[in-house]
Short mmCIF file of C-alpha atoms in Angstrom, two decimals:
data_model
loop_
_atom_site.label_atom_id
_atom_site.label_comp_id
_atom_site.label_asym_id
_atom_site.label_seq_id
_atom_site.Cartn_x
_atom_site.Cartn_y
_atom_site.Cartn_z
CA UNK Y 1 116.82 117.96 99.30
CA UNK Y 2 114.03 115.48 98.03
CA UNK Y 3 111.25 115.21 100.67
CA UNK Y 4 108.00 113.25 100.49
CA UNK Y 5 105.79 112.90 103.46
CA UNK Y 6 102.56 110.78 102.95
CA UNK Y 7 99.62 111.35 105.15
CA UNK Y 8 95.46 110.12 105.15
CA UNK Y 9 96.13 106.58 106.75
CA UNK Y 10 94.30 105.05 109.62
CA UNK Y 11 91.59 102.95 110.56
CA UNK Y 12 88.66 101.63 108.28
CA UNK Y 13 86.46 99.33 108.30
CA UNK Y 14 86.26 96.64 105.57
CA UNK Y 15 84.28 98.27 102.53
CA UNK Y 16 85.65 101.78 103.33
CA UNK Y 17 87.29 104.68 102.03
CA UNK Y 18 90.40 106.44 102.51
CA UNK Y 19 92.14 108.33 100.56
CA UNK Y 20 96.17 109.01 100.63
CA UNK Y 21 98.40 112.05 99.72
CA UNK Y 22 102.04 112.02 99.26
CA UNK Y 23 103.33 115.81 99.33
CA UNK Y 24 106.50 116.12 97.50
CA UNK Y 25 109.43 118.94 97.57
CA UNK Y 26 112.90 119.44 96.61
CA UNK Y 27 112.54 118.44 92.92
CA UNK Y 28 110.80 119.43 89.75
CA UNK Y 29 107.94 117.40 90.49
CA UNK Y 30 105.76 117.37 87.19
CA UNK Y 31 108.63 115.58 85.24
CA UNK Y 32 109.02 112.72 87.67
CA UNK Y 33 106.65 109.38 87.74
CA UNK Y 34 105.90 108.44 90.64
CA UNK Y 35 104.31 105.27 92.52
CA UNK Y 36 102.68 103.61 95.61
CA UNK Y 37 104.50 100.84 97.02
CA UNK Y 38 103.02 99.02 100.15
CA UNK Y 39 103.98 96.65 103.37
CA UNK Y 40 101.61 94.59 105.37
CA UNK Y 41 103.10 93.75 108.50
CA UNK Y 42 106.17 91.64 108.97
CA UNK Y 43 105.68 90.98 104.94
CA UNK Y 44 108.14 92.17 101.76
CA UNK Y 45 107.56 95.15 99.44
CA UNK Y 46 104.32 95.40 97.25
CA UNK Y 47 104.15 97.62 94.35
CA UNK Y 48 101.00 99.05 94.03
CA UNK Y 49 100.59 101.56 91.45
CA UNK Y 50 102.49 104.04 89.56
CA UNK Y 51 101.63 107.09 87.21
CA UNK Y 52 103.62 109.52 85.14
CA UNK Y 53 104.88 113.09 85.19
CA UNK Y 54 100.92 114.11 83.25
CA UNK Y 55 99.38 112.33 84.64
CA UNK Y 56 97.92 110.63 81.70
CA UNK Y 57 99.60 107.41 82.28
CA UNK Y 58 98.57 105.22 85.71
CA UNK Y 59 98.97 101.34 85.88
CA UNK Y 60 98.07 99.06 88.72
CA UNK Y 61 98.65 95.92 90.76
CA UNK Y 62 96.13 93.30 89.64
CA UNK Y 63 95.48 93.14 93.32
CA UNK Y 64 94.23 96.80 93.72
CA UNK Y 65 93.21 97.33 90.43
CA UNK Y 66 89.54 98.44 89.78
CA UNK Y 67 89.33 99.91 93.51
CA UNK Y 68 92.48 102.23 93.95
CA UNK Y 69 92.88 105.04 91.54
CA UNK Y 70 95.81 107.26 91.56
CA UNK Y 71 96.25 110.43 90.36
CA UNK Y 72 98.26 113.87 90.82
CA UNK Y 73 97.72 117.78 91.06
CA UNK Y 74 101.37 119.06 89.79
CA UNK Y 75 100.66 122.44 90.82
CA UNK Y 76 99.89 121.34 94.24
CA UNK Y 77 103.19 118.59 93.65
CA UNK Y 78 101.35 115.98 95.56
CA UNK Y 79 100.27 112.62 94.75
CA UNK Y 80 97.06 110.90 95.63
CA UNK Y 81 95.65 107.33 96.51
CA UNK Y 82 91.85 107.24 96.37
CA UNK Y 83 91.09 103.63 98.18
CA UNK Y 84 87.96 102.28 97.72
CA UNK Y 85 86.49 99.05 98.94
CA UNK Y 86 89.06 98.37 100.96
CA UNK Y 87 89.58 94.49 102.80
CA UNK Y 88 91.83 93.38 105.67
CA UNK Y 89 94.09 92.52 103.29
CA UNK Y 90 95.07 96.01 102.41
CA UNK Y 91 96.60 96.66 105.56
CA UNK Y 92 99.59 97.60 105.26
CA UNK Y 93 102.36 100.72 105.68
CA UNK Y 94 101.99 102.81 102.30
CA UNK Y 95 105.07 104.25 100.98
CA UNK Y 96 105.21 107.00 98.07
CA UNK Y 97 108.33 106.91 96.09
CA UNK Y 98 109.76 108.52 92.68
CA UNK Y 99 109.28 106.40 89.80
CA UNK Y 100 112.96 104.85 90.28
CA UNK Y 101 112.36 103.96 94.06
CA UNK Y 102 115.47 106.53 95.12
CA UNK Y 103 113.49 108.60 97.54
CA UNK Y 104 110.82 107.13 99.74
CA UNK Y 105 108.46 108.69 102.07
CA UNK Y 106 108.32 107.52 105.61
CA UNK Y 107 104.88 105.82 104.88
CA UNK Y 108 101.62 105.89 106.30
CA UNK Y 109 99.73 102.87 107.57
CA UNK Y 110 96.35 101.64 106.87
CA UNK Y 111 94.57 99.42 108.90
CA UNK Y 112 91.44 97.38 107.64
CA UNK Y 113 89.49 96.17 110.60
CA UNK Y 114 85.93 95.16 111.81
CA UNK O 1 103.73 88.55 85.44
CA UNK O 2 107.52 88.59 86.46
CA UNK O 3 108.42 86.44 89.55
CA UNK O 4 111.63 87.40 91.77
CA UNK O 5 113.03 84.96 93.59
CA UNK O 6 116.49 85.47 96.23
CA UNK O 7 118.77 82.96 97.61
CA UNK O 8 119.45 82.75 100.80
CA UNK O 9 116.24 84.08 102.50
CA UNK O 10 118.26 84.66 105.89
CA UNK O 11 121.96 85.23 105.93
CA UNK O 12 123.75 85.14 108.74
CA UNK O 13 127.65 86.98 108.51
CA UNK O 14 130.20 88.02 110.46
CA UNK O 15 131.82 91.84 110.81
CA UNK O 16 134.56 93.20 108.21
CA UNK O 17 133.36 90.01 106.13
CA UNK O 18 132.02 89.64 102.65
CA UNK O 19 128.33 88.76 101.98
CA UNK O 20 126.58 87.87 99.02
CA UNK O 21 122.96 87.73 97.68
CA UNK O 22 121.48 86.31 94.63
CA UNK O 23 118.14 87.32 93.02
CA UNK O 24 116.67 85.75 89.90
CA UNK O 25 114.08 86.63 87.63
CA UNK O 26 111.29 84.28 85.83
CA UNK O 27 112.13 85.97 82.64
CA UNK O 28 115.02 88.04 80.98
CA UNK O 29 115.16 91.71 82.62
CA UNK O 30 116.60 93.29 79.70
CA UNK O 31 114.39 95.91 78.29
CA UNK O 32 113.21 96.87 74.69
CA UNK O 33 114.85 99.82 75.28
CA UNK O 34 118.31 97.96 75.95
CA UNK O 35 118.67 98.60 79.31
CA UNK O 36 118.36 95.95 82.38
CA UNK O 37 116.37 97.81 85.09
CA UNK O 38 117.43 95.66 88.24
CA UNK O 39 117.50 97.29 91.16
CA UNK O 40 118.78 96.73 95.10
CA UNK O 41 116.71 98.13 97.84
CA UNK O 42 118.05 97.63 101.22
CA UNK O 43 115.62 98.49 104.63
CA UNK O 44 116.10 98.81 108.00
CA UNK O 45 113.27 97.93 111.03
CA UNK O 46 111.31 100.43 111.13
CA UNK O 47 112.62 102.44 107.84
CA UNK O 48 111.56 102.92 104.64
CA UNK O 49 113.39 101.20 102.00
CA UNK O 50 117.26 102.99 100.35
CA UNK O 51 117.87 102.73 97.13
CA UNK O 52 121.22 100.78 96.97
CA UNK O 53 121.76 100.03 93.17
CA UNK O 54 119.66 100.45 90.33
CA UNK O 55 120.12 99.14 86.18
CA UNK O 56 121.98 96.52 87.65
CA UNK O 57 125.50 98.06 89.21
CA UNK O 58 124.87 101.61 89.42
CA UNK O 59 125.27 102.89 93.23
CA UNK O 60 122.49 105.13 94.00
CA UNK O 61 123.48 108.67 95.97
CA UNK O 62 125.85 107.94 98.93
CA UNK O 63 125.86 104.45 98.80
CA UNK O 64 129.20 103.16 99.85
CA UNK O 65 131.89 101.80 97.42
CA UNK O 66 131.53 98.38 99.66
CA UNK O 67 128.25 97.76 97.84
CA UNK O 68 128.56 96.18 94.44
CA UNK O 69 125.96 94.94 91.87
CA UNK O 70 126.50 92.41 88.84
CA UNK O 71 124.51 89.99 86.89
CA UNK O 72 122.74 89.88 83.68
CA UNK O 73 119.67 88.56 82.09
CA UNK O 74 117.79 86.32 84.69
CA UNK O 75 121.14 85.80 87.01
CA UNK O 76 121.72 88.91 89.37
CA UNK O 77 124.10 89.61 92.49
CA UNK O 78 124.96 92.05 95.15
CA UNK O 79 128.17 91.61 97.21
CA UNK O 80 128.87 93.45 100.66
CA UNK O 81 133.15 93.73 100.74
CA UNK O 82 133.38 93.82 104.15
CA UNK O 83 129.67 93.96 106.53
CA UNK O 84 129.30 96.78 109.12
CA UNK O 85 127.04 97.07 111.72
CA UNK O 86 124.62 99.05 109.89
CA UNK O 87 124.40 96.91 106.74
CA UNK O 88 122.12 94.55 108.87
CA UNK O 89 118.32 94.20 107.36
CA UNK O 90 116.26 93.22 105.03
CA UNK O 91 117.55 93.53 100.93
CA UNK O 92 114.84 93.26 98.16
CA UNK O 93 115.94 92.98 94.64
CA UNK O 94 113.00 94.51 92.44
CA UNK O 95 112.66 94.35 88.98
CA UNK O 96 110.83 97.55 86.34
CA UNK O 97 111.42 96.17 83.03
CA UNK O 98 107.38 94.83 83.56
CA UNK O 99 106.03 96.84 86.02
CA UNK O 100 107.25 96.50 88.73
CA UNK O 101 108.07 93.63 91.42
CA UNK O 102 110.02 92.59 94.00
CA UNK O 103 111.99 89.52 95.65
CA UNK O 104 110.63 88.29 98.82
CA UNK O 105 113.70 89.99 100.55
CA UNK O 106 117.01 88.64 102.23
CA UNK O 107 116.99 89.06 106.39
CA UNK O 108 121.26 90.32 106.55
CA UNK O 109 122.08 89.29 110.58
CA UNK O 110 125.64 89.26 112.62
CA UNK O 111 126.61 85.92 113.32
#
């Protein structure tokens, strides 16, 4: 069974760190891409950034870009979201999900607040 | 960048009836590769989102037989045969020809 629990979220303030991890098991984890999709509250679905089965591919939402990186450790088969400079606007519940969106993670929030 | 867009934003139905939503795209969805990659996402308060159909009328794992998706191009659909209890939520269409993005969602409610 496919199971991905995400986990670093909490409270910043704005210019901060955190940094997010997305644990994955059940599949073959170095073949799958896999992204970061968010949800501020009461809002829609965000995409935030995706990478591929390497590694050696990322891409990212204009909005995020140039202060989230994402990256992966396959032999660890977790997922990472290093967020810098982060602004109230980033709050949000942040979901890890295979590259087709089939299996989610339960999500872990981030709050950005003075 | 591609722009979803779904019609109605709230939809109020009635039990052991049909529904319908329809999402639209700014640009064609159909891929270099030749495939459409439209997709169906369906969430419940509190939930993360389930994967209801994906390249356009493919049911994900365990999705009922009551969910159906259509459409082609910038025009797409998903139809509800007959609404149960749990089918209430929020749907999101969500397109990854271009990246990826997704509709602003469409609030399901009993009547």
């Amino acid at each position: 069974e496919v199971h991905l629990l995400e986990s670093g979220g909490g409270l910043v303030q704005p210019g901060g760190s955190l940094r997010l991890s997305c644990a994955a098991s059940g599949f073959n984890f170095s073949n799958y891409v896999m992204s970061w999709v968010r949800q501020a509250p009461g809002k829609g679905l965000e995409y935030v950034s995706v990478i591929t089965g390497s590694g050696a591919g990322t891409n990212y939402a204009d909005s995020v870009r140039g202060r989230f990186r994402i990256s992966r450790d396959n032999s660890k088969n977790t997922v990472y979201l290093q967020m810098n400079s982060l602004r109230v606007e980033d709050t949000a519940v942040y979901y890890c999900a295979d590259g087709g969106l089939g299996y989610w993670g339960r999500g872990t929030l981030v709050t950005v607040s003075s | 960048d591609i722009v979803m867009t779904q019609t109605p934003l709230s939809s109020p139905v009635t039990l052991g009836q049909p529904a319908s939503i329809s999402c639209r795209s700014s640009q064609s969805l159909i891929h270099t590769d030749g495939s459409t990659y439209l997709s169906w996402l369906h969430q419940r308060p509190g939930q993360p989102p389930r994967l209801l159909i994906y390249k356009v009328s493919n049911r994900f794992s365990g999705v009922p037989d009551r969910f159906s998706g259509s459409g082609a191009g910038t025009d797409f659909t998903l139809k509800i045969t007959r609404v149960e209890a749990e089918d209430v939520g929020i749907y999101y269409c969500m397109q990854a020809t271009q990246l990826i993005t997704f509709g602003p969602g469409t609030r399901l409610h009993i009547k």
